[in-house]
Tab-separated table of C-alpha atoms in Angstrom:
chain	number	residue	atom	x	y	z
A	1	MET	CA	18.057	-19.286	-38.321
A	2	THR	CA	19.172	-17.049	-35.498
A	3	THR	CA	17.704	-17.027	-32.021
A	4	SER	CA	17.293	-13.668	-30.309
A	5	HIS	CA	18.295	-13.364	-26.693
A	6	PRO	CA	17.275	-10.661	-24.265
A	7	PRO	CA	19.973	-8.116	-23.498
A	8	ALA	CA	22.080	-8.740	-20.444
A	9	PRO	CA	20.688	-7.208	-17.265
A	10	ARG	CA	21.822	-3.630	-16.737
A	11	PRO	CA	23.978	-3.336	-13.613
A	12	VAL	CA	22.837	-1.097	-10.771
A	13	ASP	CA	23.665	-1.081	-7.082
A	14	VAL	CA	20.098	-0.634	-5.784
A	15	VAL	CA	16.678	-1.026	-7.408
A	16	VAL	CA	13.801	0.631	-5.582
A	17	ILE	CA	10.427	-0.813	-6.590
A	18	GLY	CA	7.596	1.651	-6.011
A	19	ALA	CA	7.523	5.453	-5.677
A	20	GLY	CA	4.995	5.912	-2.915
A	21	GLN	CA	5.860	7.115	0.577
A	22	ALA	CA	8.319	4.308	1.356
A	23	GLY	CA	9.998	4.231	-2.047
A	24	LEU	CA	10.597	7.975	-2.189
A	25	SER	CA	11.957	7.877	1.353
A	26	ALA	CA	14.456	5.208	0.288
A	27	ALA	CA	15.444	7.181	-2.819
A	28	TYR	CA	15.962	10.332	-0.745
A	29	HIS	CA	18.269	8.532	1.684
A	30	LEU	CA	20.191	6.915	-1.176
A	31	LYS	CA	20.853	10.389	-2.595
A	32	ARG	CA	21.975	11.608	0.833
A	33	ARG	CA	24.484	8.718	0.939
A	34	ASP	CA	25.890	9.761	-2.450
A	35	PHE	CA	24.168	7.175	-4.592
A	36	VAL	CA	23.403	8.584	-8.038
A	37	SER	CA	20.402	7.907	-10.239
A	38	VAL	CA	21.509	5.496	-12.936
A	39	GLY	CA	20.497	7.981	-15.629
A	40	ARG	CA	22.830	10.625	-14.172
A	41	ALA	CA	25.745	8.391	-13.154
A	42	ARG	CA	29.358	8.543	-14.225
A	43	SER	CA	31.948	5.808	-14.048
A	44	GLY	CA	32.628	4.799	-10.464
A	45	ASP	CA	29.391	6.173	-9.014
A	46	ARG	CA	27.221	4.050	-6.766
A	47	THR	CA	23.889	3.886	-8.544
A	48	PHE	CA	20.174	3.390	-7.939
A	49	VAL	CA	17.001	3.361	-10.000
A	50	VAL	CA	13.373	3.844	-8.941
A	51	LEU	CA	10.737	1.869	-10.871
A	52	ASP	CA	7.081	2.824	-10.450
A	53	ALA	CA	4.000	1.232	-12.010
A	54	GLU	CA	1.864	4.389	-11.854
A	55	ASP	CA	1.406	6.803	-14.751
A	56	GLY	CA	2.483	9.729	-12.575
A	57	PRO	CA	3.626	10.700	-9.075
A	58	GLY	CA	1.552	10.176	-5.949
A	59	GLY	CA	1.504	6.441	-5.314
A	60	ALA	CA	-1.780	5.163	-3.876
A	61	TRP	CA	-2.886	8.729	-3.086
A	62	ARG	CA	-3.766	9.056	-6.783
A	63	HIS	CA	-6.626	6.602	-6.267
A	64	ARG	CA	-8.216	7.666	-2.981
A	65	TRP	CA	-11.874	8.630	-3.017
A	66	GLU	CA	-12.802	12.210	-3.815
A	67	SER	CA	-14.196	13.055	-0.374
A	68	LEU	CA	-10.971	12.129	1.456
A	69	THR	CA	-9.737	15.673	2.003
A	70	MET	CA	-6.507	16.970	3.456
A	71	ALA	CA	-8.418	17.610	6.683
A	72	THR	CA	-9.408	13.945	7.020
A	73	VAL	CA	-6.189	12.255	5.869
A	74	ASN	CA	-5.194	9.791	8.574
A	75	GLY	CA	-1.701	10.129	9.957
A	76	ILE	CA	1.438	12.003	8.897
A	77	PHE	CA	2.265	11.970	5.209
A	78	GLU	CA	5.271	14.328	5.047
A	79	LEU	CA	8.214	13.004	3.061
A	80	PRO	CA	11.740	13.332	4.498
A	81	GLY	CA	13.658	16.481	3.731
A	82	MET	CA	10.797	18.570	2.324
A	83	ALA	CA	7.865	19.997	4.242
A	84	VAL	CA	4.393	19.820	2.758
A	85	PRO	CA	3.456	23.284	1.505
A	86	GLY	CA	0.339	24.924	2.868
A	87	VAL	CA	-2.733	23.496	1.153
A	88	ASP	CA	-6.462	23.996	1.325
A	89	ARG	CA	-7.654	21.551	3.995
A	90	THR	CA	-10.841	21.006	2.002
A	91	ALA	CA	-8.868	19.900	-1.084
A	92	PRO	CA	-9.171	16.203	-2.029
A	93	SER	CA	-5.996	14.348	-1.049
A	94	ARG	CA	-6.024	12.543	-4.405
A	95	ARG	CA	-5.298	15.904	-6.045
A	96	ALA	CA	-3.143	17.710	-3.498
A	97	LEU	CA	-0.700	14.967	-2.542
A	98	PRO	CA	0.344	13.876	-6.071
A	99	VAL	CA	1.365	17.493	-6.697
A	100	TYR	CA	3.512	17.388	-3.552
A	101	PHE	CA	5.033	14.036	-4.576
A	102	ALA	CA	5.796	15.380	-8.076
A	103	ASP	CA	7.517	18.456	-6.631
A	104	TYR	CA	9.487	16.196	-4.291
A	105	GLU	CA	10.738	13.965	-7.111
A	106	LYS	CA	11.765	17.027	-9.129
A	107	HIS	CA	13.407	18.836	-6.202
A	108	PHE	CA	15.634	15.877	-5.339
A	109	ASP	CA	16.086	14.798	-8.981
A	110	LEU	CA	15.022	11.223	-8.253
A	111	ASP	CA	14.488	10.387	-11.940
A	112	VAL	CA	11.648	7.911	-11.331
A	113	ARG	CA	11.067	5.619	-14.302
A	114	ARG	CA	7.366	5.105	-15.020
A	115	PRO	CA	5.118	3.489	-15.903
A	116	VAL	CA	7.278	0.441	-15.196
A	117	ARG	CA	5.725	-2.715	-13.782
A	118	VAL	CA	8.088	-5.207	-12.169
A	119	ARG	CA	7.134	-8.746	-13.175
A	120	SER	CA	9.657	-10.722	-11.154
A	121	VAL	CA	12.700	-10.600	-8.929
A	122	ARG	CA	14.960	-13.640	-8.959
A	123	ARG	CA	18.487	-14.590	-8.045
A	124	GLY	CA	21.157	-14.254	-10.686
A	125	GLY	CA	21.715	-17.527	-12.476
A	126	ASP	CA	18.122	-18.709	-11.992
A	127	GLY	CA	17.048	-17.632	-15.477
A	128	PRO	CA	18.541	-17.662	-18.974
A	129	ASP	CA	21.138	-14.960	-19.629
A	130	ASP	CA	21.019	-13.774	-15.989
A	131	GLY	CA	24.736	-14.063	-15.441
A	132	ALA	CA	26.256	-15.193	-12.160
A	133	GLY	CA	24.361	-15.349	-8.895
A	134	GLU	CA	25.961	-12.458	-7.010
A	135	HIS	CA	23.059	-10.133	-7.871
A	136	LEU	CA	19.270	-10.065	-7.988
A	137	VAL	CA	17.653	-9.837	-11.402
A	138	VAL	CA	14.687	-7.485	-11.666
A	139	VAL	CA	12.537	-8.123	-14.724
A	140	ALA	CA	10.175	-5.307	-15.675
A	141	GLU	CA	7.996	-4.012	-18.476
A	142	HIS	CA	7.520	-0.379	-19.351
A	143	GLY	CA	5.236	1.432	-21.740
A	144	SER	CA	5.152	4.791	-23.468
A	145	ASP	CA	5.336	7.391	-20.726
A	146	THR	CA	3.324	10.572	-21.173
A	147	HIS	CA	3.646	12.269	-17.788
A	148	ALA	CA	5.314	15.660	-17.597
A	149	GLY	CA	9.083	15.432	-17.807
A	150	ALA	CA	9.091	11.887	-19.208
A	151	ASP	CA	11.982	10.697	-21.306
A	152	PRO	CA	10.502	9.665	-24.695
A	153	SER	CA	13.687	7.763	-25.539
A	154	ARG	CA	12.728	5.091	-23.024
A	155	GLY	CA	10.031	3.842	-25.355
A	156	SER	CA	8.251	0.631	-24.407
A	157	GLY	CA	9.149	-2.998	-23.849
A	158	ALA	CA	11.015	-5.146	-21.350
A	159	GLU	CA	14.014	-4.297	-19.232
A	160	ARG	CA	16.193	-6.215	-16.809
A	161	TRP	CA	18.366	-4.981	-13.993
A	162	ALA	CA	21.198	-6.758	-12.178
A	163	ALA	CA	20.921	-5.282	-8.686
A	164	GLY	CA	23.201	-5.624	-5.706
A	165	TYR	CA	20.153	-4.876	-3.520
A	166	VAL	CA	16.422	-4.487	-4.021
A	167	ILE	CA	14.248	-2.244	-1.853
A	168	ASN	CA	10.668	-3.354	-2.348
A	169	ALA	CA	8.168	-0.590	-1.587
A	170	THR	CA	5.086	-1.754	-3.462
A	171	GLY	CA	2.619	-1.251	-0.614
A	172	THR	CA	-0.823	-2.845	-0.597
A	173	TRP	CA	-3.195	-0.686	-2.673
A	174	SER	CA	-3.065	-2.950	-5.734
A	175	ARG	CA	-4.165	-5.981	-3.658
A	176	PRO	CA	-7.588	-5.318	-2.121
A	177	PHE	CA	-8.730	-8.174	0.080
A	178	TRP	CA	-12.155	-9.661	-0.699
A	179	PRO	CA	-13.374	-12.168	1.904
A	180	ARG	CA	-15.412	-15.095	0.617
A	181	TYR	CA	-18.864	-15.820	2.073
A	182	PRO	CA	-21.440	-18.448	1.105
A	183	GLY	CA	-23.849	-17.210	-1.548
A	184	GLN	CA	-21.690	-14.261	-2.538
A	185	GLU	CA	-22.128	-14.956	-6.239
A	186	THR	CA	-25.927	-14.932	-5.963
A	187	PHE	CA	-26.237	-11.312	-4.807
A	188	ARG	CA	-28.313	-9.303	-7.285
A	189	GLY	CA	-27.049	-5.926	-6.122
A	190	ARG	CA	-23.661	-4.323	-6.446
A	191	GLN	CA	-20.531	-5.406	-4.576
A	192	LEU	CA	-17.424	-3.240	-4.471
A	193	HIS	CA	-14.272	-2.807	-2.427
A	194	VAL	CA	-13.076	0.461	-0.897
A	195	HIS	CA	-10.369	0.284	-3.578
A	196	ASP	CA	-13.050	1.147	-6.156
A	197	TYR	CA	-15.117	3.607	-4.108
A	198	VAL	CA	-15.599	7.056	-5.660
A	199	ALA	CA	-18.341	8.997	-3.871
A	200	ALA	CA	-21.394	8.460	-1.664
A	201	GLU	CA	-23.771	9.973	-4.209
A	202	GLU	CA	-23.688	6.825	-6.329
A	203	PHE	CA	-25.558	5.019	-3.519
A	204	ALA	CA	-28.217	7.682	-2.907
A	205	GLY	CA	-31.521	6.182	-1.782
A	206	GLN	CA	-30.164	2.627	-1.530
A	207	ARG	CA	-29.474	0.349	1.416
A	208	VAL	CA	-25.740	-0.239	1.816
A	209	VAL	CA	-24.123	-2.960	3.927
A	210	ILE	CA	-20.663	-1.772	5.009
A	211	VAL	CA	-18.256	-4.531	6.034
A	212	GLY	CA	-15.179	-3.745	8.110
A	213	ALA	CA	-13.860	-2.316	11.358
A	214	GLY	CA	-11.065	-0.001	10.224
A	215	ILE	CA	-10.790	3.701	9.572
A	216	SER	CA	-12.008	3.445	5.970
A	217	ALA	CA	-15.128	1.568	7.058
A	218	THR	CA	-16.092	4.126	9.690
A	219	GLN	CA	-15.282	7.139	7.517
A	220	LEU	CA	-17.399	5.797	4.683
A	221	LEU	CA	-20.180	4.755	7.046
A	222	GLU	CA	-20.486	8.360	8.188
A	223	GLU	CA	-20.288	9.698	4.639
A	224	ILE	CA	-22.647	7.260	2.933
A	225	SER	CA	-25.207	7.463	5.731
A	226	LEU	CA	-25.875	11.064	4.704
A	227	VAL	CA	-27.475	9.902	1.440
A	228	ALA	CA	-28.353	6.221	1.992
A	229	ASP	CA	-29.574	3.740	4.597
A	230	THR	CA	-26.484	2.022	6.033
A	231	PHE	CA	-26.047	-1.273	7.884
A	232	TRP	CA	-22.597	-1.762	9.430
A	233	VAL	CA	-21.166	-5.214	10.229
A	234	THR	CA	-17.846	-6.354	11.703
A	235	ARG	CA	-16.431	-9.746	12.669
A	236	ARG	CA	-15.604	-8.620	16.198
A	237	PRO	CA	-16.908	-5.929	18.540
A	238	ILE	CA	-15.059	-2.613	18.223
A	239	GLU	CA	-12.442	-1.758	20.835
A	240	TRP	CA	-12.860	2.004	21.013
A	241	GLU	CA	-9.850	3.961	22.199
A	242	THR	CA	-9.625	7.575	23.302
A	243	GLY	CA	-6.884	10.162	23.298
A	244	PRO	CA	-4.685	11.677	20.584
A	245	ALA	CA	-2.373	8.642	20.311
A	246	PRO	CA	-2.539	5.028	21.417
A	247	ALA	CA	-0.851	4.425	24.736
A	248	ASN	CA	0.143	0.979	23.485
A	249	PHE	CA	1.434	2.079	20.070
A	250	SER	CA	5.005	0.902	20.657
A	251	ALA	CA	3.746	-2.428	21.960
A	252	ALA	CA	1.523	-2.761	18.893
A	253	ILE	CA	4.453	-2.112	16.554
A	254	ASP	CA	6.526	-4.683	18.452
A	255	ARG	CA	3.756	-7.262	18.093
A	256	VAL	CA	3.459	-6.720	14.338
A	257	ALA	CA	7.249	-6.817	13.995
A	258	ASP	CA	7.377	-10.107	15.877
A	259	ARG	CA	4.852	-11.598	13.446
A	260	THR	CA	6.896	-10.578	10.416
A	261	ARG	CA	10.106	-11.958	11.939
A	262	ARG	CA	8.372	-15.320	12.281
A	263	GLY	CA	7.057	-15.254	8.720
A	264	LEU	CA	3.416	-14.793	9.688
A	265	PRO	CA	1.182	-12.639	7.465
A	266	PRO	CA	1.507	-8.983	8.517
A	267	GLU	CA	-1.125	-7.736	10.930
A	268	SER	CA	-2.435	-4.196	10.743
A	269	VAL	CA	-1.414	-1.938	13.621
A	270	ILE	CA	-5.041	-0.865	14.172
A	271	SER	CA	-6.030	-4.468	14.860
A	272	VAL	CA	-3.711	-4.285	17.869
A	273	THR	CA	-4.269	-0.730	19.086
A	274	GLY	CA	-8.029	-0.576	18.583
A	275	GLN	CA	-10.153	2.007	16.790
A	276	PHE	CA	-9.875	5.691	17.608
A	277	ARG	CA	-12.800	8.050	17.831
A	278	GLY	CA	-12.025	10.497	15.062
A	279	PRO	CA	-14.407	13.371	14.355
A	280	TRP	CA	-16.316	11.298	11.793
A	281	ILE	CA	-17.066	8.769	14.549
A	282	GLU	CA	-18.550	11.493	16.730
A	283	ARG	CA	-20.668	12.799	13.835
A	284	ALA	CA	-21.967	9.326	12.986
A	285	GLU	CA	-22.821	8.628	16.608
A	286	ALA	CA	-24.599	11.962	16.991
A	287	ARG	CA	-26.825	11.072	14.023
A	288	GLY	CA	-27.532	7.593	15.357
A	289	VAL	CA	-25.868	5.688	12.513
A	290	LEU	CA	-22.856	4.343	14.437
A	291	VAL	CA	-24.556	1.020	15.086
A	292	ARG	CA	-22.373	-2.055	14.811
A	293	HIS	CA	-23.933	-5.462	13.973
A	294	PRO	CA	-22.322	-8.919	14.022
A	295	MET	CA	-21.097	-10.387	10.760
A	296	PHE	CA	-23.670	-12.038	8.531
A	297	THR	CA	-23.478	-15.784	7.912
A	298	ARG	CA	-24.219	-15.786	4.199
A	299	ILE	CA	-25.149	-13.592	1.258
A	300	GLU	CA	-28.437	-14.064	-0.578
A	301	PRO	CA	-29.818	-12.485	-3.768
A	302	ASP	CA	-31.559	-9.642	-1.946
A	303	GLY	CA	-29.343	-9.099	1.091
A	304	VAL	CA	-27.427	-10.746	3.906
A	305	ARG	CA	-28.569	-13.424	6.358
A	306	MET	CA	-27.773	-12.581	9.976
A	307	PRO	CA	-26.803	-15.036	12.751
A	308	ASP	CA	-30.290	-14.807	14.271
A	309	GLY	CA	-31.835	-15.883	10.961
A	310	ARG	CA	-33.290	-12.586	9.788
A	311	LEU	CA	-32.622	-11.251	6.295
A	312	GLU	CA	-31.241	-7.734	6.045
A	313	GLU	CA	-32.147	-6.475	2.597
A	314	ALA	CA	-29.560	-4.481	0.668
A	315	GLY	CA	-28.767	-3.198	-2.800
A	316	VAL	CA	-25.026	-2.675	-2.193
A	317	ILE	CA	-22.299	-4.438	-0.221
A	318	LEU	CA	-19.200	-2.314	0.355
A	319	TRP	CA	-16.189	-4.353	1.463
A	320	ALA	CA	-13.925	-2.160	3.623
A	321	THR	CA	-11.841	-5.210	4.426
A	322	GLY	CA	-8.325	-3.969	3.899
A	323	PHE	CA	-5.461	-4.890	1.623
A	324	ARG	CA	-2.658	-7.420	1.397
A	325	PRO	CA	1.022	-6.806	0.540
A	326	ALA	CA	1.657	-6.608	-3.199
A	327	VAL	CA	4.600	-9.005	-3.357
A	328	ALA	CA	3.669	-11.547	-6.053
A	329	HIS	CA	6.677	-10.454	-8.141
A	330	LEU	CA	8.963	-11.722	-5.355
A	331	ALA	CA	7.660	-15.291	-5.695
A	332	PRO	CA	10.714	-16.568	-7.676
A	333	LEU	CA	12.829	-15.965	-4.573
A	334	GLY	CA	10.868	-18.629	-2.688
A	335	LEU	CA	10.601	-16.618	0.524
A	336	ARG	CA	6.993	-17.250	1.495
A	337	THR	CA	6.641	-19.391	4.605
A	338	THR	CA	4.055	-22.116	5.142
A	339	GLU	CA	2.157	-19.572	7.273
A	340	GLY	CA	1.862	-17.243	4.262
A	341	GLY	CA	4.271	-14.433	5.147
A	342	ILE	CA	7.887	-13.480	4.469
A	343	ARG	CA	10.394	-13.513	7.318
A	344	VAL	CA	11.425	-9.875	7.738
A	345	ASP	CA	13.359	-8.189	10.545
A	346	SER	CA	13.976	-4.432	10.599
A	347	GLY	CA	12.838	-4.287	6.989
A	348	ARG	CA	15.287	-6.939	5.756
A	349	ALA	CA	14.280	-10.331	4.373
A	350	LEU	CA	15.929	-12.866	6.658
A	351	ASP	CA	16.101	-15.514	3.942
A	352	GLU	CA	17.428	-13.149	1.243
A	353	PRO	CA	19.488	-10.359	2.841
A	354	ARG	CA	19.859	-8.483	-0.444
A	355	LEU	CA	16.129	-7.735	-0.312
A	356	PHE	CA	14.409	-5.131	1.869
A	357	LEU	CA	10.639	-4.873	2.267
A	358	ILE	CA	9.542	-1.451	3.473
A	359	GLY	CA	5.976	-0.342	3.998
A	360	TYR	CA	5.496	-3.974	5.032
A	361	GLY	CA	4.294	-5.134	8.444
A	362	PRO	CA	5.276	-2.658	11.179
A	363	SER	CA	6.335	0.009	8.630
A	364	GLN	CA	2.924	0.281	6.933
A	365	SER	CA	2.240	3.724	8.420
A	366	THR	CA	3.605	6.828	6.717
A	367	VAL	CA	5.945	7.536	9.630
A	368	GLY	CA	7.058	3.908	9.633
A	369	ALA	CA	7.634	3.964	5.875
A	370	ASN	CA	9.880	7.019	6.135
A	371	ARG	CA	11.975	5.382	8.839
A	372	ALA	CA	12.113	2.058	7.020
A	373	GLY	CA	13.479	3.753	3.898
A	374	ARG	CA	16.220	5.372	5.960
A	375	ASP	CA	17.063	2.149	7.812
A	376	ALA	CA	17.263	0.081	4.623
A	377	VAL	CA	19.759	2.499	3.124
A	378	ARG	CA	21.814	2.533	6.334
A	379	ALA	CA	22.012	-1.264	6.206
A	380	ILE	CA	23.092	-1.246	2.557
A	381	VAL	CA	25.788	1.339	3.264
A	382	ALA	CA	27.017	-0.718	6.217
A	383	ASP	CA	27.197	-3.825	4.013
A	384	THR	CA	29.151	-2.099	1.278
A	385	ARG	CA	31.480	0.027	3.410
A	386	PRO	CA	35.125	-0.784	2.553
């Protein structure tokens, strides 16, 4: 009886995990530094591969709600080296931006492999048939790929890569955060996270409790309040800011960066800078629906119980409570601190210098993700320079 063994990991200089804003930025800068996609490489080339779990280009933009148009997209989303073409500002971002991402991948010949889901990253030698420990082993699974331009020869199954470096750019969209409150399981209405929100019309005529203090919460408060009765709650009072950009933005980034260096869970930049009065805020206030209430103490079958004891009836609870980094596949590296974070400085894992986490902590913004991709590649080039 013969025992089958998995094939040896395929060597590659850099594995990029994720093809959203941060991952494509990293791939672009690798190309600029003369790294070659592993599918196009010749002997002696420095190589990289981009693995993406989505069925097609666009990253998390593919899943945003329909009413999030190009006019209301928060922040800068332009990828390095290629301007966003003129688009209809009323077009849903979930349709317009994946087209831009697809054109970007094709223009720079990034050869993204998808759908490929990375299951684990471990040090060489930690698993059977991994080889020596001078590389990181990336274990992934891929399925039949039907998007335009796919390579049907890739088929489906498992694959392993022996990487000199890993650039992790998996973002947060796949890990919506659901807080736990007493009585949550007794609620007879519907509970959903922003992750699963589609359109306000599905709540027409109902009473909707909206939980959260961020941009998504306030945008959806304004939108849903047009067709439903809304009740907005947050854990803390809102710190409203004015002006086109936060005066303390650099200080906020520094504070988030300090947390990640110490291995604390990343903190969102908005929690430091405060909430800005976008046009949706002004519209909600003008209609009298921008009314913040303190957080409820428990959930009951027909609504939420407030601190003063009254019951606020509701048919829907919408949790606009943010996301957490999608880094479970990095667990075999043993990097998580007792505080729950990973020690990262300038995008590099302090306890595993062959790993970079971009779009993590201070680089969560689109501008930050672009810069983090560039900086990770610069560090890799510096490490490997003869």
